[in-house]
Short mmCIF file of C-alpha atoms in Angstrom, two decimals:
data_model
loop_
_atom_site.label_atom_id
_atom_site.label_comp_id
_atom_site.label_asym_id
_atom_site.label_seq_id
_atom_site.Cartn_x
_atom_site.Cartn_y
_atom_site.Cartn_z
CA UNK A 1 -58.31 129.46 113.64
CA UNK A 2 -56.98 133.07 114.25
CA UNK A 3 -60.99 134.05 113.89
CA UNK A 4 -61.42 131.55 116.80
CA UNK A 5 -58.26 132.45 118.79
CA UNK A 6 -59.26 136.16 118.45
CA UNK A 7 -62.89 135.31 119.54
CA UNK A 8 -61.67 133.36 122.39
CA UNK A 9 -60.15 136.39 123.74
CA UNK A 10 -62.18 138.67 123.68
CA UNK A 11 -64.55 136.50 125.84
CA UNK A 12 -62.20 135.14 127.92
CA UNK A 13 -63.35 131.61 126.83
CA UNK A 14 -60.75 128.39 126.49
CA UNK A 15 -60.45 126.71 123.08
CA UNK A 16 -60.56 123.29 122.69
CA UNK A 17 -59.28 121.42 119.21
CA UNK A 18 -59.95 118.16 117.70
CA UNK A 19 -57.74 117.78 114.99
CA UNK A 20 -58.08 114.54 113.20
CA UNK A 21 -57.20 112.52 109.93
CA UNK A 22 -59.09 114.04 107.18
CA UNK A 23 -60.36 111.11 106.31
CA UNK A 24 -62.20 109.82 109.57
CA UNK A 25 -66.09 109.36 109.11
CA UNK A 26 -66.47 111.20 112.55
CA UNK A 27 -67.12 114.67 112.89
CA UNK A 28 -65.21 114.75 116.06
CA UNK A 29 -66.71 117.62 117.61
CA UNK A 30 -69.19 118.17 120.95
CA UNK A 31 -72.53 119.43 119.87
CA UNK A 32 -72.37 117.81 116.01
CA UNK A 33 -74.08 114.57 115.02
CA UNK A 34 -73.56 111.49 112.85
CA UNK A 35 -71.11 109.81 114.52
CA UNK A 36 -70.27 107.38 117.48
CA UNK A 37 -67.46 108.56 119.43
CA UNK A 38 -68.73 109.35 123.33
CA UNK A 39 -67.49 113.28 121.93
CA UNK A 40 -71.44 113.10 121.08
CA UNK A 41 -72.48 111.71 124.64
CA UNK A 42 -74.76 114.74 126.00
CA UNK A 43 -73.52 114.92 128.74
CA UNK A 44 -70.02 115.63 127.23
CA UNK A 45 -71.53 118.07 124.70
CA UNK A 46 -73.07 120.07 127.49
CA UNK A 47 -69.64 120.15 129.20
CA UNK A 48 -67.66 121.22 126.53
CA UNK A 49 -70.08 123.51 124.78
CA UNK A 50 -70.12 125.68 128.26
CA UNK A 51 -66.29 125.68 128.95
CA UNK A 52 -65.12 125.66 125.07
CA UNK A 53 -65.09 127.53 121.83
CA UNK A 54 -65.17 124.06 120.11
CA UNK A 55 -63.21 123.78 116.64
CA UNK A 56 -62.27 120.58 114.45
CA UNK A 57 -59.43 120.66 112.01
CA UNK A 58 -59.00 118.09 109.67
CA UNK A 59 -55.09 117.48 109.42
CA UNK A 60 -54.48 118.04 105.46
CA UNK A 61 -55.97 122.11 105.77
CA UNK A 62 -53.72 124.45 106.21
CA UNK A 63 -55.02 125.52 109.65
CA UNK A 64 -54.15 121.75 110.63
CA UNK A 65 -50.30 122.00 108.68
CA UNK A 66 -49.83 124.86 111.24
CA UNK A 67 -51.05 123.27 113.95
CA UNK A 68 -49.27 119.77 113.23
CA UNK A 69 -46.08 122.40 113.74
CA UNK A 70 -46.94 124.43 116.44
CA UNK A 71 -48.09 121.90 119.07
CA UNK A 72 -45.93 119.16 117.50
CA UNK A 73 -48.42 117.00 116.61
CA UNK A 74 -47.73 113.46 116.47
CA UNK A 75 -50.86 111.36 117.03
CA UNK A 76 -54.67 111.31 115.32
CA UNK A 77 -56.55 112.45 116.97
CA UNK A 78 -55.07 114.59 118.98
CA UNK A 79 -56.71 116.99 121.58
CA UNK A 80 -55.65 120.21 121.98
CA UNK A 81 -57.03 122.24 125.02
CA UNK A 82 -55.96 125.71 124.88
CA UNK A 83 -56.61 128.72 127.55
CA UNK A 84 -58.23 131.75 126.34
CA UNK A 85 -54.46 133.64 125.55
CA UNK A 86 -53.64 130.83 123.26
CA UNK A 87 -51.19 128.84 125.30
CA UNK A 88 -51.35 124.98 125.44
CA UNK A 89 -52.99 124.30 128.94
CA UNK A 90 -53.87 120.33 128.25
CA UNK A 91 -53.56 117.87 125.32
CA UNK A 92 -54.62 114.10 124.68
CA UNK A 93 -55.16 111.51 122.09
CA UNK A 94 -57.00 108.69 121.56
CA UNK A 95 -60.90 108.22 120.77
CA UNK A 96 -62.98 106.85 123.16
CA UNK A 97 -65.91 105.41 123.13
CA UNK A 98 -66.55 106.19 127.09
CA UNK A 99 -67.61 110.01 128.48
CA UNK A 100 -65.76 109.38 130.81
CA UNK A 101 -61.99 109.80 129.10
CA UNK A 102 -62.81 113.55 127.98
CA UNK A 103 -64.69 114.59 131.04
CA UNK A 104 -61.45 113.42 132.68
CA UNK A 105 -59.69 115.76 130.21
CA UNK A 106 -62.18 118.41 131.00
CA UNK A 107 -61.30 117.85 134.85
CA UNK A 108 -57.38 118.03 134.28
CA UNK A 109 -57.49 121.03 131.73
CA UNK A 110 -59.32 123.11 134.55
CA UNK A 111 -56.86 122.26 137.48
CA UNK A 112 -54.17 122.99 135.19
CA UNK A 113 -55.73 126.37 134.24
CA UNK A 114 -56.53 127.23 137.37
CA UNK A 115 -52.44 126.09 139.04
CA UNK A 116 -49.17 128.75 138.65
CA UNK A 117 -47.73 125.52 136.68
CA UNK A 118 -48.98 126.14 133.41
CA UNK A 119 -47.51 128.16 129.90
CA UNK A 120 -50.01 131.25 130.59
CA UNK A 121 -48.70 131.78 133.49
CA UNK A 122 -44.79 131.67 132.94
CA UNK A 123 -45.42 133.58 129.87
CA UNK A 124 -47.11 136.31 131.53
CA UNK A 125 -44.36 136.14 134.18
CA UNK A 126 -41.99 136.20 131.52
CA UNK A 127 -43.70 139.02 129.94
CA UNK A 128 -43.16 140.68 133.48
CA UNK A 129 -39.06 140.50 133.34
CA UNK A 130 -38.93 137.32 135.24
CA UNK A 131 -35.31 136.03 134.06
CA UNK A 132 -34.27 134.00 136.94
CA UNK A 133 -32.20 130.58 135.75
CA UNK A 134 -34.45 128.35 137.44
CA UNK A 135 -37.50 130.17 136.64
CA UNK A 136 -36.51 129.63 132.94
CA UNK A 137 -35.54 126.48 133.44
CA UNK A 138 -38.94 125.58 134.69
CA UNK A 139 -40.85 127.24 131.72
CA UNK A 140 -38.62 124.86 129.59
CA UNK A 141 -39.04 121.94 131.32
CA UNK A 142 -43.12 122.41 131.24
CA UNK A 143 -42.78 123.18 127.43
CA UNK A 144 -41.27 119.70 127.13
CA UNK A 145 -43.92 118.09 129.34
CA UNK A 146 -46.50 119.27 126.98
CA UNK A 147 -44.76 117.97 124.12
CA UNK A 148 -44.09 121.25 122.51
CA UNK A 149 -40.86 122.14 120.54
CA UNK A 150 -38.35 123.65 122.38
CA UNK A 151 -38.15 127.55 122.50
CA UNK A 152 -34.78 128.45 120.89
CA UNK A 153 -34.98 132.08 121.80
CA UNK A 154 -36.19 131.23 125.65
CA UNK A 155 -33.07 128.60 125.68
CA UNK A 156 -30.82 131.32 124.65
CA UNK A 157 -31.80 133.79 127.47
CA UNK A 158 -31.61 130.82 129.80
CA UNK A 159 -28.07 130.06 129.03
CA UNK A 160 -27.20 134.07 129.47
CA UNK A 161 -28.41 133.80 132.83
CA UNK A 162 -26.57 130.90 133.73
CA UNK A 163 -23.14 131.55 136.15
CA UNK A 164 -20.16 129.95 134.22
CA UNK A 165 -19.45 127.23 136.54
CA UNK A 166 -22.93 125.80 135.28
CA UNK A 167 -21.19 124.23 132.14
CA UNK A 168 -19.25 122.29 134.37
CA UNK A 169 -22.10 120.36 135.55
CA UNK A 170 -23.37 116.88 133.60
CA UNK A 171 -27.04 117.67 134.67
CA UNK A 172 -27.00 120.99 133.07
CA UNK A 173 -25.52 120.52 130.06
CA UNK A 174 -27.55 117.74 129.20
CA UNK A 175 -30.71 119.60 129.97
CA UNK A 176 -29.18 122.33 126.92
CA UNK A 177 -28.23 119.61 124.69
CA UNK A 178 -31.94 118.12 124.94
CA UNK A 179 -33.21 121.21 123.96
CA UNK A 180 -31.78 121.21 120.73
CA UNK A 181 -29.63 124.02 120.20
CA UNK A 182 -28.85 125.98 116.77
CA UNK A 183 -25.33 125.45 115.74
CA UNK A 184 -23.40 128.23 116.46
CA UNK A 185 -25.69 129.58 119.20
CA UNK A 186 -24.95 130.44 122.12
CA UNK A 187 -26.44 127.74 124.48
CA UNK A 188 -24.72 125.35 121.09
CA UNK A 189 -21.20 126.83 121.89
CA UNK A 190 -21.28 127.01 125.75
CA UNK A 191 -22.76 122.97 126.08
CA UNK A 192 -19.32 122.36 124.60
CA UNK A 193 -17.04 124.70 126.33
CA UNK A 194 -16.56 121.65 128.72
CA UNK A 195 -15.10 118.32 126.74
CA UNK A 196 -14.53 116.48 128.86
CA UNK A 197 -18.40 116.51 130.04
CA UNK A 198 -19.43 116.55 126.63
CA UNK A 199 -17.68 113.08 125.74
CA UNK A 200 -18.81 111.50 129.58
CA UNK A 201 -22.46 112.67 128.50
CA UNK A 202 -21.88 111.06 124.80
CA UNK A 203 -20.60 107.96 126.21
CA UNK A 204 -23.25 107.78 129.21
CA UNK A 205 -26.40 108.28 127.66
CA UNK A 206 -28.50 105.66 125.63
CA UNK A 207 -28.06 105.34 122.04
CA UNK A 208 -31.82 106.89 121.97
CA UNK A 209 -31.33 110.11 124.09
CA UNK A 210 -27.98 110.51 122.35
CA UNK A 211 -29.86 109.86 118.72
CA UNK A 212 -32.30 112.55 120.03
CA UNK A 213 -30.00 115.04 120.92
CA UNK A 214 -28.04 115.09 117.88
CA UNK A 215 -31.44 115.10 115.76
CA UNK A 216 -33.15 117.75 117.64
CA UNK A 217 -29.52 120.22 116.87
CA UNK A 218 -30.07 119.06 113.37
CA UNK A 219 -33.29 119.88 112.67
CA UNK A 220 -33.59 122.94 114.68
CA UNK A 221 -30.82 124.01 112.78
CA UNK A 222 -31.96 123.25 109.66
CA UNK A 223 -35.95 124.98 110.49
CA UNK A 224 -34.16 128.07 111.99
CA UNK A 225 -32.02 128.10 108.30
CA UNK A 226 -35.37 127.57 106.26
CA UNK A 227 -37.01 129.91 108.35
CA UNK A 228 -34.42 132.45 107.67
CA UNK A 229 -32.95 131.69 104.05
CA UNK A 230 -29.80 131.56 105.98
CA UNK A 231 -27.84 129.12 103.43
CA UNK A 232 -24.74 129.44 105.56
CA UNK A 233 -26.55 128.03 108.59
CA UNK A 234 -28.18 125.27 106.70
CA UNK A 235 -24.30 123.80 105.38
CA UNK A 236 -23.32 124.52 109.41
CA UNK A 237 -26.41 122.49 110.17
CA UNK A 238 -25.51 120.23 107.41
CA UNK A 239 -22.05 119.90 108.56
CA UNK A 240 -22.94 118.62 112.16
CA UNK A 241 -24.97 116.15 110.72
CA UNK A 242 -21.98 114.93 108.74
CA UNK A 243 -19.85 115.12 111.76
CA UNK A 244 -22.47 112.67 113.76
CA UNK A 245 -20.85 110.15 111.46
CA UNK A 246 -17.55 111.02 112.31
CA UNK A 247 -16.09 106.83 111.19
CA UNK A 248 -17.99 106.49 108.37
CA UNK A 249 -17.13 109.37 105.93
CA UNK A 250 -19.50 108.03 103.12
CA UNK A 251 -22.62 108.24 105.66
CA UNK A 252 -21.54 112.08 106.76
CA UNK A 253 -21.45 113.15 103.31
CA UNK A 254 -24.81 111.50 102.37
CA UNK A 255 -26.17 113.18 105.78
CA UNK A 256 -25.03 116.39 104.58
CA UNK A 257 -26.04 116.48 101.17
CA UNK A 258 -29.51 115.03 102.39
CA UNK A 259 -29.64 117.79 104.61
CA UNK A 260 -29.07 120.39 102.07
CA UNK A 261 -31.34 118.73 99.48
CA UNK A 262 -34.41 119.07 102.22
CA UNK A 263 -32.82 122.94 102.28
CA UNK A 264 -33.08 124.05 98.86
CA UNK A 265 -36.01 122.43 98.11
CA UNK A 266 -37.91 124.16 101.18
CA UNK A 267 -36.72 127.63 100.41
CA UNK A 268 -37.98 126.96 96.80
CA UNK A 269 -34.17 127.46 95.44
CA UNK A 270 -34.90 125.49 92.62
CA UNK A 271 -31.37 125.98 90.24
CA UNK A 272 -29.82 124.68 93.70
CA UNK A 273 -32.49 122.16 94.79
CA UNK A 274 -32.28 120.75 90.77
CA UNK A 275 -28.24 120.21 90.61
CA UNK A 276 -28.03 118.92 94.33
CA UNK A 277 -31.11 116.24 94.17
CA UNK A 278 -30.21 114.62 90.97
CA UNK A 279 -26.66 114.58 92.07
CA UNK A 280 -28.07 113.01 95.56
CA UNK A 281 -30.48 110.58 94.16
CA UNK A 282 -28.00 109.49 91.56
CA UNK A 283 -25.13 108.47 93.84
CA UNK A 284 -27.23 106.99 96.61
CA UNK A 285 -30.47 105.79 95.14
CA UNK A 286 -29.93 104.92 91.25
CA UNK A 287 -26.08 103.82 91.71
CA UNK A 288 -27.33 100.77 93.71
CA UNK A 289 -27.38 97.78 91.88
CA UNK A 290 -30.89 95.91 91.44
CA UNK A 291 -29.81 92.86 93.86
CA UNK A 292 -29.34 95.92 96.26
CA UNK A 293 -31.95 97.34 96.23
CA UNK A 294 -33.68 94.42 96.94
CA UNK A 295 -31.92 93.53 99.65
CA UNK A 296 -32.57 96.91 101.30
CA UNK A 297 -36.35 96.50 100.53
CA UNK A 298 -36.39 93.15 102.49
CA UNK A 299 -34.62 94.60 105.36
CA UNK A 300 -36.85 97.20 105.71
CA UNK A 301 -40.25 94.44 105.02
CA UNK A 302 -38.43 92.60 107.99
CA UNK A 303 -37.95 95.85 110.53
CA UNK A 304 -41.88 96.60 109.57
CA UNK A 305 -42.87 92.81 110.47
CA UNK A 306 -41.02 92.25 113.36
CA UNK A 307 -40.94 93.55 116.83
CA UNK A 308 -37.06 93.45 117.86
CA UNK A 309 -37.01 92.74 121.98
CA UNK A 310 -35.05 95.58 123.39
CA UNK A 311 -32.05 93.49 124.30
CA UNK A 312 -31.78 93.56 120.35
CA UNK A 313 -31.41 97.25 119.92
CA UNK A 314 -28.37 97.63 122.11
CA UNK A 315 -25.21 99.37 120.01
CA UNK A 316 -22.03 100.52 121.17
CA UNK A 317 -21.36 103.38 123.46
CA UNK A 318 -19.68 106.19 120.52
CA UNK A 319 -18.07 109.57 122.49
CA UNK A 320 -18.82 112.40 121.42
CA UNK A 321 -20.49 113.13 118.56
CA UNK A 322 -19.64 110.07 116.69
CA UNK A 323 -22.55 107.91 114.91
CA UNK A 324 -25.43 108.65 117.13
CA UNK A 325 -27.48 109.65 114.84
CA UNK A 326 -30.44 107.56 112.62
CA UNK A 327 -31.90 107.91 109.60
CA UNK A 328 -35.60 107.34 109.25
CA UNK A 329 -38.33 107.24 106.84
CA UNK A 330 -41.95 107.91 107.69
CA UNK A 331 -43.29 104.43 105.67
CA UNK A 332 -46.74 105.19 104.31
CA UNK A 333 -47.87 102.59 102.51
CA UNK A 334 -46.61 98.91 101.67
CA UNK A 335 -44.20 99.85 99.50
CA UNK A 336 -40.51 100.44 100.34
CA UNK A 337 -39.26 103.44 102.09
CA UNK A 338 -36.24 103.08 99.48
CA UNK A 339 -39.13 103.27 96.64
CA UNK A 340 -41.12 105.85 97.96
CA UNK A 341 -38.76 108.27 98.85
CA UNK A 342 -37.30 107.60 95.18
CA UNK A 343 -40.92 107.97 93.78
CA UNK A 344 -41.18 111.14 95.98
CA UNK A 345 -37.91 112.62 94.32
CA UNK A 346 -38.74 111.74 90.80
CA UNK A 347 -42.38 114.05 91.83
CA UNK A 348 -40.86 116.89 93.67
CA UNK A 349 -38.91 117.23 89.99
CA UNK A 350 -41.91 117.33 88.02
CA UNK A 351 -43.18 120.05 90.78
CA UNK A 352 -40.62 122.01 90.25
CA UNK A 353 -41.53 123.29 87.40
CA UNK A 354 -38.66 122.29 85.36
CA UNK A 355 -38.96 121.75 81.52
CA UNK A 356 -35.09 120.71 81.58
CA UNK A 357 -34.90 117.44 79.76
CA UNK A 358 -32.26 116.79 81.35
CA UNK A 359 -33.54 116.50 84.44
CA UNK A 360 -36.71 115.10 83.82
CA UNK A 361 -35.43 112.43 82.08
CA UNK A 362 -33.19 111.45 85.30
CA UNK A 363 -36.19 111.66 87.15
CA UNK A 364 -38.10 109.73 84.89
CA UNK A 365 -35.71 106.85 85.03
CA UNK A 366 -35.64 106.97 88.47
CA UNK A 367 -39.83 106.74 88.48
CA UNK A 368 -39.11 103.97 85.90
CA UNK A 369 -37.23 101.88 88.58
CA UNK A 370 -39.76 102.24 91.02
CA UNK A 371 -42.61 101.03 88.77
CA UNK A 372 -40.16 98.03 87.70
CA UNK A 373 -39.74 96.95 91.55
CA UNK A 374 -43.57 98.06 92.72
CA UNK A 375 -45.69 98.46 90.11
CA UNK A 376 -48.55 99.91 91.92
CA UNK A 377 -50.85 103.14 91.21
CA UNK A 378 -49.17 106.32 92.90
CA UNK A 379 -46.06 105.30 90.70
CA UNK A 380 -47.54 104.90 87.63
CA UNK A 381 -48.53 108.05 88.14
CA UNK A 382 -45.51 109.94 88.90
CA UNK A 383 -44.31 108.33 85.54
CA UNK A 384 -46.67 109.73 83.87
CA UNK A 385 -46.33 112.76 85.22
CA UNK A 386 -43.17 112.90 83.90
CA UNK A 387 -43.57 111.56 80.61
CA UNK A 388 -46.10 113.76 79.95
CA UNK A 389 -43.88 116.75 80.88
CA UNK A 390 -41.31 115.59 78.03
CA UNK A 391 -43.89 115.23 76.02
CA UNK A 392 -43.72 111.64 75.22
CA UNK A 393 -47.74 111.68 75.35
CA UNK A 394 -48.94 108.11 74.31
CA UNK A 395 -46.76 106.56 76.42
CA UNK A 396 -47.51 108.79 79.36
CA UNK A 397 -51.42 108.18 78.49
CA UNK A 398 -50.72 104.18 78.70
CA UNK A 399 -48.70 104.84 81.93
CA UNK A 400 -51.60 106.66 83.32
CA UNK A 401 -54.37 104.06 82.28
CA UNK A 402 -51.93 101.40 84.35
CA UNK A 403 -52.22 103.47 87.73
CA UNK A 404 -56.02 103.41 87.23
CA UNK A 405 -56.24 99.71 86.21
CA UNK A 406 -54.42 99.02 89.33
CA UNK A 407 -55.86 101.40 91.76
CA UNK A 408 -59.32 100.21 90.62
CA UNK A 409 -58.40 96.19 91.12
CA UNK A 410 -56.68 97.20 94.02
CA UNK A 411 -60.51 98.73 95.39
CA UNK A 412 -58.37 101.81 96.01
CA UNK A 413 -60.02 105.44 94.60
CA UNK A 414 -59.30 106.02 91.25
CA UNK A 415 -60.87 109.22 90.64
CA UNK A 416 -57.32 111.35 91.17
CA UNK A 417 -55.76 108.79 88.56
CA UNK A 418 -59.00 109.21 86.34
CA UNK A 419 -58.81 112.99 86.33
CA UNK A 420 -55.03 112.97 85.52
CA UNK A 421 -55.60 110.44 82.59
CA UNK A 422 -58.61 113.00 81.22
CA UNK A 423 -55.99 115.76 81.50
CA UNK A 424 -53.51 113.47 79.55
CA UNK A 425 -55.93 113.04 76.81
CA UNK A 426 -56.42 116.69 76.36
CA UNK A 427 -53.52 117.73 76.47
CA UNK A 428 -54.37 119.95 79.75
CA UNK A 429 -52.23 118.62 82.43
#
């Protein structure tokens, strides 16, 4: 990508990105062949091959991990139209079978590149020493329109610019809060130098925009603290998502420990990531009893199978800061979110390295419940994974012949079971 991006100026030529799942049949990309979307219509490949340096990323490279972040990618595939400097200019989703849809793109991506209301042109203005409030404001705004993540640095110099009687005003500091500030920030600290508009915004707002707010602060936090190694921001970031449970102590703690699990494990602390995970998965995942645990797998079969009607969704207007924020798990496959993330847990142990047996066994126990309530092939494997790593070898060989039994009768690919099983055998993996 930077070979492309560099390329692109030095011509003066856009760039325009397919990124796609890695395992789509269609090489989604004007000029190429083999495949059916209206990407290989000729009249589209003409189009594009004159405007764009064409590129296609499959998702799972790391060209299309940093582009997932950078662009905030949500969608597959996803179009990414960018001007020659680099900056976002147009994006859209969606394959299509007609021309049509991406020489509609085409058409939008040049008006936009050719208006004052697109991100080349406030950043070169910005570049310039523009700093007026509504200038900024604008250049946030059109960041948000284009689905980007907010600029933390950008919202800072914003909220320097801003007079003080601006934190007095509803509109304005729910246009901060939506951003997403770091705790302890500036922008963070002024949004809440007014209470009294903080709790009328709290109690105002839908559950979703308030949900959003207080997950966007988390998260940014907790990237900026990652980003930075900054330990004391993650347990402030932590902290705030404790405090968005402010009546239910028991969900604030497991929001904060969850929160500083995701920390140490991303920073690659792993004495810190070790104590605080088994301690985390322990009280919250294996504590449960098995009726539990079942019941919380059927709720969560019931949200995937049903559509709730939005009259439904409705919950209580909390003030402040109190309970507005949700949980959620990113369901993959059939199997439970509560299993998965448990089977995901018991793995990122064995990654770690670790040749404790004391952890590995409590990681091994908790892949042994999830092969007890699913037995299917990804947790079979984990098992034997972990097995394997205390050297109980048989049994992690006859663990590892069960995940390809069942990914072959499921007509699922084996051959990342079969290889592990090989390595099992020799005594390699």
């Amino acid at each position: 990508m930077e070979e492309v991006l560099a390329k692109a100026r030095i011509e003066g030529k856009p760039v325009f990105i397919h990124l796609t799942l890695p395992d789509n049949p269609a090489r989604n990309l004007p000029g190429n062949v083999s495949f059916t979307s209206a990407l290989e219509d000729p009249a589209v490949v003409k189009a594009f091959n004159a405007q764009f340096l064409n590129v296609l990323v499959p998702r799972n490279t790391p060209q299309g991990s940093q582009l997932i972040r950078q662009f905030v990618v949500k969608q597959y595939p996803t179009y990414l139209y960018l001007s020659s400097d680099g900056n976002l200019i147009h994006r859209s989703t969606s394959n299509s079978s007609s021309p049509q849809k991406y020489l509609n793109d085409l058409k939008a991506f040049k008006e936009k590149a050719a208006s004052t209301h697109n991100l080349s042109y406030f950043q070169k203005e910005f570049e310039q020493g523009r700093r007026t409030p509504d200038f900024l404001e604008q250049y946030l705004k059109l960041r948000q329109k284009m689905g980007l993540a907010p600029d933390l640095d950008l919202l800072e110099t914003y909220v320097s610019q801003l007079p003080v009687s601006e934190f007095d005003k509803f509109s304005t500091v729910q246009f901060i809060l939506e951003q997403g500030p770091v705790v302890e920030s500036k922008a963070f600290v002024f949004s809440r130098s007014n209470q009294t508009i903080l709790d009328s915004l709290y109690r105002s707002l839908p559950f979703s925009q308030r949900s959003d707010i207080n997950n966007s602060i988390i998260n940014n936090t907790m990237r900026k603290a990652t980003a930075t190694k900054d330990v004391t921001l993650a347990q402030k970031g932590a902290q705030f998502a404790r405090t968005t449970w402010q009546q239910n102590y028991l969900r604030g703690q497991r929001a904060y420990q969850s929160n500083m699990v995701s920390y140490y494990k991303s920073v690659k602390d792993t004495a810190n990531y070790l104590r605080e995970a088994v301690n985390y998965y322990e009280r919250y995942y294996m504590a449960l009893s098995a009726d539990s645990v079942q019941k919380i797998m059927a709720a969560e079969a019931e949200r995937r199978n049903t559509i709730m009607p939005p009259s439904s969704k409705r919950k209580p207007a909390p003030t402040s800061e109190e309970v507005v924020r949700e949980e959620t798990a990113i369901v993959a496959s059939n199997s439970s979110s509560f299993l998965l993330q448990l089977n995901n847990a018991a793995y990122s142990i064995y990654e770690t390295g670790t040749q404790n047996p004391t952890y590995l066994t409590k990681a091994m126990l908790w892949s042994k419940r999830t092969v007890d309530l699913d037995p299917s092939a990804p947790f079979y494997d984990t098992l034997a994974h972990l097995l394997y790593r205390l050297q109980l070898y048989a049994e992690a060989e006859a663990m590892q012949q069960k995940a390809v039994d069942l990914a072959s009768k499921a007509n699922l690919s084996a051959d990342r079971f079969k290889q592990g099983l090989q390595k099992i055998k020799a005594r390699t993996l």
